[in-house]
Short mmCIF file of C-alpha atoms in Angstrom, two decimals:
data_model
loop_
_atom_site.label_atom_id
_atom_site.label_comp_id
_atom_site.label_asym_id
_atom_site.label_seq_id
_atom_site.Cartn_x
_atom_site.Cartn_y
_atom_site.Cartn_z
CA MET W 135 0.00 0.00 0.00
CA PRO W 136 1.71 3.25 -1.12
CA ASN W 137 1.83 6.33 1.05
CA SER W 138 2.61 9.95 0.34
CA SER W 139 6.26 9.62 1.38
CA SER W 140 6.87 6.90 -1.24
CA ILE W 141 5.11 8.69 -4.12
CA SER W 142 7.50 10.71 -6.30
CA GLU W 143 5.10 11.35 -9.18
CA PHE W 144 1.45 11.17 -10.18
CA LEU W 145 -0.10 9.81 -13.37
CA LEU W 146 -2.62 12.15 -14.98
CA LEU W 147 -5.63 11.11 -17.03
CA PRO W 148 -4.70 10.84 -20.73
CA LEU W 149 -6.82 12.88 -23.10
CA ALA W 150 -6.93 10.04 -25.68
CA ASP W 151 -5.99 6.38 -26.06
CA THR W 152 -4.47 6.46 -29.56
CA ARG W 153 -1.43 8.38 -30.76
CA GLN W 154 -3.37 10.08 -33.56
CA LEU W 155 -6.00 11.41 -31.14
CA GLN W 156 -3.29 12.54 -28.73
CA LEU W 157 -1.68 14.64 -31.46
CA LEU W 158 -5.09 15.98 -32.48
CA HIS W 159 -5.77 17.01 -28.88
CA PHE W 160 -2.33 18.65 -28.71
CA TRP W 161 -3.08 20.88 -31.71
CA LEU W 162 -6.58 21.69 -30.44
CA LEU W 163 -5.28 22.65 -27.01
CA LEU W 164 -2.46 24.65 -28.57
CA GLY W 165 -4.98 26.61 -30.65
CA ILE W 166 -7.15 27.27 -27.58
CA TYR W 167 -4.13 28.28 -25.50
CA LEU W 168 -2.81 30.69 -28.13
CA ALA W 169 -6.29 32.20 -28.55
CA ALA W 170 -6.55 32.74 -24.77
CA LEU W 171 -3.06 34.26 -24.63
CA LEU W 172 -3.81 36.56 -27.55
CA GLY W 173 -7.24 37.63 -26.30
CA ASN W 174 -6.25 38.32 -22.70
CA GLY W 175 -2.94 39.82 -23.79
CA LEU W 176 -4.72 42.26 -26.10
CA ILE W 177 -7.23 43.21 -23.39
CA SER W 178 -4.40 43.82 -20.91
CA THR W 179 -2.40 45.89 -23.40
CA ALA W 180 -5.43 47.92 -24.49
CA VAL W 181 -6.44 48.78 -20.92
CA ALA W 182 -2.86 49.60 -19.88
CA CYS W 183 -2.12 51.80 -22.93
CA ASP W 184 -5.40 53.67 -23.47
CA GLN W 185 -5.87 56.54 -21.03
CA ARG W 186 -9.64 56.51 -21.57
CA LEU W 187 -9.77 52.99 -20.09
CA HIS W 188 -8.08 54.00 -16.84
CA THR W 189 -11.35 53.66 -14.91
CA PRO W 190 -12.37 51.25 -12.12
CA MET W 191 -14.32 48.95 -14.44
CA TYR W 192 -11.39 48.47 -16.82
CA PHE W 193 -8.89 48.28 -13.96
CA PHE W 194 -10.73 45.22 -12.67
CA LEU W 195 -11.02 43.88 -16.22
CA LEU W 196 -7.23 44.14 -16.51
CA ASN W 197 -6.88 42.12 -13.29
CA LEU W 198 -9.35 39.55 -14.62
CA ALA W 199 -7.37 39.17 -17.85
CA LEU W 200 -4.15 38.62 -15.87
CA VAL W 201 -5.88 36.00 -13.70
CA ASP W 202 -7.21 34.25 -16.81
CA LEU W 203 -3.71 34.16 -18.28
CA GLY W 204 -2.39 32.58 -15.11
CA CYS W 205 -5.27 30.11 -14.82
CA ILE W 206 -5.03 28.67 -18.31
CA SER W 207 -1.21 28.65 -18.20
CA THR W 208 -1.34 26.45 -15.10
CA THR W 209 -3.15 23.52 -16.75
CA LEU W 210 -2.88 23.52 -20.55
CA PRO W 211 0.93 23.56 -21.09
CA LYS W 212 1.38 20.37 -19.06
CA ALA W 213 -1.60 18.71 -20.78
CA MET W 214 -0.17 19.66 -24.19
CA ALA W 215 3.29 18.36 -23.26
CA ASN W 216 1.85 15.04 -22.07
CA ALA W 217 -0.19 14.66 -25.26
CA LEU W 218 2.79 15.54 -27.47
CA TRP W 219 5.31 13.29 -25.71
CA ASP W 220 2.84 10.47 -24.99
CA THR W 221 3.30 10.51 -21.22
CA ARG W 222 1.08 10.90 -18.16
CA ALA W 223 3.61 11.68 -15.45
CA ILE W 224 3.81 14.80 -13.30
CA SER W 225 6.20 15.07 -10.37
CA TYR W 226 4.94 15.28 -6.79
CA ALA W 227 6.22 18.86 -6.48
CA GLY W 228 4.82 19.70 -9.92
CA CYS W 229 1.41 18.40 -8.93
CA ALA W 230 1.44 20.42 -5.70
CA ALA W 231 2.50 23.56 -7.60
CA GLN W 232 -0.18 23.03 -10.24
CA LEU W 233 -2.90 22.59 -7.61
CA PHE W 234 -1.67 25.66 -5.71
CA PHE W 235 -1.60 28.00 -8.71
CA PHE W 236 -4.85 26.70 -10.18
CA PHE W 237 -6.71 27.16 -6.89
CA PHE W 238 -5.08 30.57 -6.45
CA PHE W 239 -6.12 31.90 -9.85
CA MET W 240 -9.60 30.36 -9.73
CA SER W 241 -10.27 31.82 -6.27
CA ALA W 242 -8.92 35.24 -7.26
CA GLU W 243 -11.09 35.23 -10.40
CA TYR W 244 -14.24 34.53 -8.44
CA TYR W 245 -13.48 37.28 -5.92
CA LEU W 246 -12.71 39.70 -8.77
CA LEU W 247 -16.02 38.89 -10.45
CA THR W 248 -17.76 39.64 -7.14
CA ILE W 249 -15.96 42.99 -6.86
CA MET W 250 -16.84 43.81 -10.48
CA SER W 251 -20.52 43.26 -9.70
CA TYR W 252 -20.18 45.73 -6.81
CA ASP W 253 -18.52 48.21 -9.18
CA ARG W 254 -21.48 47.96 -11.59
CA TYR W 255 -23.92 48.28 -8.69
CA VAL W 256 -22.30 51.50 -7.46
CA ALA W 257 -22.00 52.91 -11.01
CA ILE W 258 -25.69 52.40 -11.79
CA CYS W 259 -27.48 52.54 -8.43
CA LYS W 260 -25.30 55.16 -6.68
CA PRO W 261 -23.77 57.21 -9.52
CA LEU W 262 -23.35 60.35 -7.40
CA HIS W 263 -21.14 58.46 -4.93
CA TYR W 264 -19.20 56.50 -7.56
CA GLY W 265 -16.14 58.76 -7.51
CA THR W 266 -15.91 58.53 -3.71
CA LEU W 267 -16.65 54.82 -3.28
CA MET W 268 -14.56 53.67 -6.24
CA ASP W 269 -11.54 55.96 -6.12
CA SER W 270 -8.11 54.65 -7.09
CA ARG W 271 -7.17 53.72 -3.53
CA ALA W 272 -10.38 51.78 -2.97
CA CYS W 273 -9.96 49.94 -6.28
CA ALA W 274 -6.36 49.00 -5.51
CA THR W 275 -7.37 47.80 -2.03
CA MET W 276 -10.21 45.64 -3.38
CA ALA W 277 -8.03 44.14 -6.12
CA ALA W 278 -5.27 43.39 -3.60
CA ALA W 279 -7.85 41.79 -1.30
CA ALA W 280 -9.04 39.52 -4.14
CA TRP W 281 -5.49 38.40 -4.95
CA GLY W 282 -4.61 38.05 -1.25
CA ALA W 283 -7.74 36.05 -0.42
CA GLY W 284 -7.06 33.78 -3.38
CA LEU W 285 -3.48 33.25 -2.18
CA LEU W 286 -4.56 32.45 1.38
CA ASN W 287 -7.32 30.11 0.17
CA SER W 288 -4.88 28.29 -2.09
CA LEU W 289 -2.22 27.97 0.61
CA LEU W 290 -4.71 26.43 3.04
CA HIS W 291 -6.09 23.90 0.55
CA THR W 292 -2.70 22.93 -0.90
CA ALA W 293 -1.05 22.46 2.49
CA SER W 294 -4.03 20.53 3.81
CA THR W 295 -4.39 18.29 0.74
CA PHE W 296 -0.73 17.35 0.42
CA SER W 297 -0.33 16.68 4.14
CA LEU W 298 -2.77 13.76 3.84
CA PRO W 299 -1.44 10.19 3.70
CA LEU W 300 -2.15 8.63 0.30
CA CYS W 301 -3.24 5.00 0.29
CA HIS W 302 -4.85 4.52 -3.11
CA GLY W 303 -2.01 4.78 -5.58
CA ASN W 304 -0.86 7.74 -7.66
CA VAL W 305 -3.32 7.74 -10.58
CA VAL W 306 -5.17 11.08 -10.80
CA ASN W 307 -8.40 10.77 -12.81
CA GLN W 308 -8.07 14.24 -14.29
CA PHE W 309 -5.83 15.95 -16.85
CA PHE W 310 -4.43 18.21 -14.11
CA CYS W 311 -4.06 18.03 -10.33
CA GLU W 312 -7.14 19.23 -8.47
CA VAL W 313 -8.29 18.82 -4.87
CA PRO W 314 -11.19 16.33 -5.32
CA GLN W 315 -9.03 13.92 -7.32
CA ILE W 316 -6.17 14.02 -4.79
CA LEU W 317 -8.65 13.44 -1.96
CA LYS W 318 -9.79 10.25 -3.69
CA LEU W 319 -6.24 8.91 -3.27
CA SER W 320 -6.06 9.68 0.45
CA CYS W 321 -6.61 7.13 3.19
CA SER W 322 -10.19 6.67 4.34
CA GLY W 323 -11.11 9.00 7.19
CA SER W 324 -7.94 11.10 6.92
CA TYR W 325 -9.31 13.98 4.89
CA LEU W 326 -11.81 15.46 7.37
CA ARG W 327 -9.75 18.66 7.76
CA GLU W 328 -9.70 19.29 4.01
CA VAL W 329 -13.44 18.60 3.80
CA VAL W 330 -13.93 21.29 6.45
CA PHE W 331 -11.81 23.71 4.39
CA LEU W 332 -13.78 22.83 1.26
CA PHE W 333 -17.06 23.41 3.10
CA PHE W 334 -15.81 26.78 4.33
CA GLY W 335 -14.68 27.69 0.79
CA ALA W 336 -18.01 26.59 -0.66
CA SER W 337 -19.87 28.69 1.93
CA LEU W 338 -17.75 31.72 1.03
CA ALA W 339 -18.33 31.09 -2.67
CA PHE W 340 -22.06 30.82 -2.06
CA GLY W 341 -21.98 34.10 -0.14
CA CYS W 342 -20.25 35.78 -3.09
CA PHE W 343 -22.83 34.26 -5.44
CA VAL W 344 -25.71 35.65 -3.34
CA PHE W 345 -24.00 39.06 -3.31
CA ILE W 346 -23.70 39.00 -7.12
CA VAL W 347 -27.35 37.98 -7.55
CA VAL W 348 -28.63 40.66 -5.14
CA SER W 349 -26.43 43.29 -6.84
CA TYR W 350 -27.84 42.46 -10.27
CA VAL W 351 -31.43 42.40 -9.05
CA GLN W 352 -30.95 45.97 -7.86
CA ILE W 353 -29.02 46.92 -11.01
CA PHE W 354 -31.74 45.68 -13.37
CA SER W 355 -34.41 47.28 -11.22
CA ALA W 356 -32.60 50.63 -11.49
CA VAL W 357 -31.94 50.26 -15.23
CA LEU W 358 -35.58 49.49 -16.03
CA ARG W 359 -36.61 52.68 -14.21
CA MET W 360 -34.33 54.84 -16.39
CA PRO W 361 -36.38 57.20 -18.57
CA SER W 362 -33.78 57.34 -21.35
CA GLU W 363 -33.52 54.44 -23.79
CA GLN W 364 -29.91 55.44 -24.52
CA GLY W 365 -29.11 55.29 -20.80
CA ARG W 366 -30.65 51.85 -20.49
CA HIS W 367 -28.68 50.63 -23.52
CA LYS W 368 -25.40 51.97 -22.11
CA ALA W 369 -26.06 50.39 -18.72
CA PHE W 370 -26.91 47.03 -20.25
CA SER W 371 -23.84 47.15 -22.51
CA THR W 372 -21.57 47.36 -19.44
CA CYS W 373 -23.49 44.87 -17.27
CA LEU W 374 -24.45 42.07 -19.65
CA PRO W 375 -20.85 41.05 -20.55
CA HIS W 376 -19.98 40.77 -16.85
CA LEU W 377 -23.17 38.82 -16.15
CA ALA W 378 -22.35 36.44 -19.02
CA VAL W 379 -18.82 35.88 -17.67
CA VAL W 380 -20.13 35.25 -14.15
CA SER W 381 -22.78 32.81 -15.43
CA LEU W 382 -20.22 30.89 -17.50
CA PHE W 383 -17.73 30.64 -14.64
CA VAL W 384 -20.21 29.83 -11.86
CA SER W 385 -22.33 27.32 -13.80
CA THR W 386 -19.38 25.23 -15.02
CA ALA W 387 -17.40 25.34 -11.75
CA PHE W 388 -20.37 24.72 -9.46
CA PHE W 389 -21.63 21.79 -11.50
CA ALA W 390 -18.14 20.30 -11.69
CA TYR W 391 -17.73 20.35 -7.90
CA LEU W 392 -21.34 19.87 -6.73
CA LYS W 393 -22.65 17.27 -9.19
CA PRO W 394 -24.07 14.07 -7.64
CA THR W 395 -21.49 11.32 -7.25
CA SER W 396 -23.97 8.91 -8.86
CA ILE W 397 -23.42 10.53 -12.26
CA SER W 398 -19.66 10.97 -11.88
CA SER W 399 -17.42 9.31 -14.46
CA PRO W 400 -13.88 9.98 -15.77
CA LEU W 401 -15.25 11.26 -19.09
CA LEU W 402 -17.79 13.59 -17.46
CA ASP W 403 -15.21 14.85 -14.95
CA LEU W 404 -12.75 15.51 -17.79
CA THR W 405 -15.37 17.35 -19.86
CA LEU W 406 -16.47 19.53 -16.94
CA ALA W 407 -12.86 20.30 -15.99
CA LEU W 408 -12.15 21.42 -19.55
CA LEU W 409 -15.28 23.60 -19.46
CA TYR W 410 -14.59 25.44 -16.20
CA SER W 411 -10.78 25.66 -16.49
CA VAL W 412 -10.40 26.39 -20.22
CA LEU W 413 -13.64 27.95 -21.47
CA PRO W 414 -13.86 31.09 -19.26
CA PRO W 415 -10.25 32.28 -19.84
CA THR W 416 -10.69 31.76 -23.59
CA LEU W 417 -14.14 33.32 -23.98
CA ASN W 418 -13.89 36.20 -21.48
CA PRO W 419 -11.98 38.53 -23.86
CA ILE W 420 -14.50 37.81 -26.65
CA ILE W 421 -17.48 38.43 -24.35
CA TYR W 422 -16.08 41.72 -23.04
CA SER W 423 -15.05 43.07 -26.44
CA MET W 424 -18.18 42.03 -28.34
CA ARG W 425 -20.56 44.79 -27.11
CA ASN W 426 -18.05 47.31 -25.79
CA ARG W 427 -17.16 50.15 -28.16
CA GLU W 428 -14.40 51.52 -25.94
CA ILE W 429 -12.64 48.14 -25.82
CA LYS W 430 -13.07 47.70 -29.59
CA HIS W 431 -11.60 51.14 -30.23
CA ALA W 432 -8.65 50.53 -27.89
CA LEU W 433 -7.99 47.11 -29.46
CA ARG W 434 -8.09 48.67 -32.93
CA LYS W 435 -5.47 51.22 -31.85
CA VAL W 436 -3.24 48.51 -30.38
CA LEU W 437 -3.46 46.38 -33.53
CA GLN W 438 -2.83 49.38 -35.81
CA TYR W 439 0.22 50.35 -33.74
CA ALA W 440 1.53 46.78 -33.87
CA LEU W 441 1.06 46.60 -37.64
CA PHE W 442 2.81 49.93 -38.20
CA GLN W 443 5.78 48.69 -36.18
CA LEU W 444 6.27 45.71 -38.51
CA PRO W 445 9.17 46.18 -40.98
#
């Protein structure tokens, strides 16, 4: 019976059984990864370079793009390398690092999405106090709190998970290291502390979810009372992209972690993990730039500048 002290590596779930499908998955993941890098990189560059986007909403969008870059860079490169080189192995330290950074970026993203809903609430429901409540110091403090809370959350879960004795081998039924799959390898009855941490994290996540829902109920109530159709359109154009991003992130992540065990299977777990770890970082830049004229204009300027710099 193996234990954690004798395990030097873990075996991740392969994305395909045949060599041809492995190579196909490599190219698909590479395309998705490059699209996510390009999209979030362009959003970050546009917000950083365009003075008109130096507002609280775009400051948080910049943070979200950086988090998305970190999140997708934690999982996909290793999955692509394994598919390309026909291997499943990841070192013990590599697995711990992957779990830490993935949990860190996912937690920070959720807290940032909660803060962004508060930003929209203040902008629409309390416009006269927006400059006071969302000044540069307040924005920096809230962003730092999101990153700090994500770091603390990740440290707790990583330390707790990897301090457990492992009695059920080293095969992780997922294409990257995540807490539920590592817990399945731990000895029976030894993971109570991590379950408590997970329950606390789930309670905090649910609290954030309730805050987001209540914020948007008040936002839509205020928008529908606006006498100007142009004002309603402008308000919706800034709120709907954020609501779409929140819905995508929450629905995929919550279902992945809270689905009944009776319907759990390696294929379903793999599909859900791909959805909540890969889809949001890839689609977020598209969602935010689709209905936002300011982002489109800033992106056009960035692309024109880049093209003019080419020899």
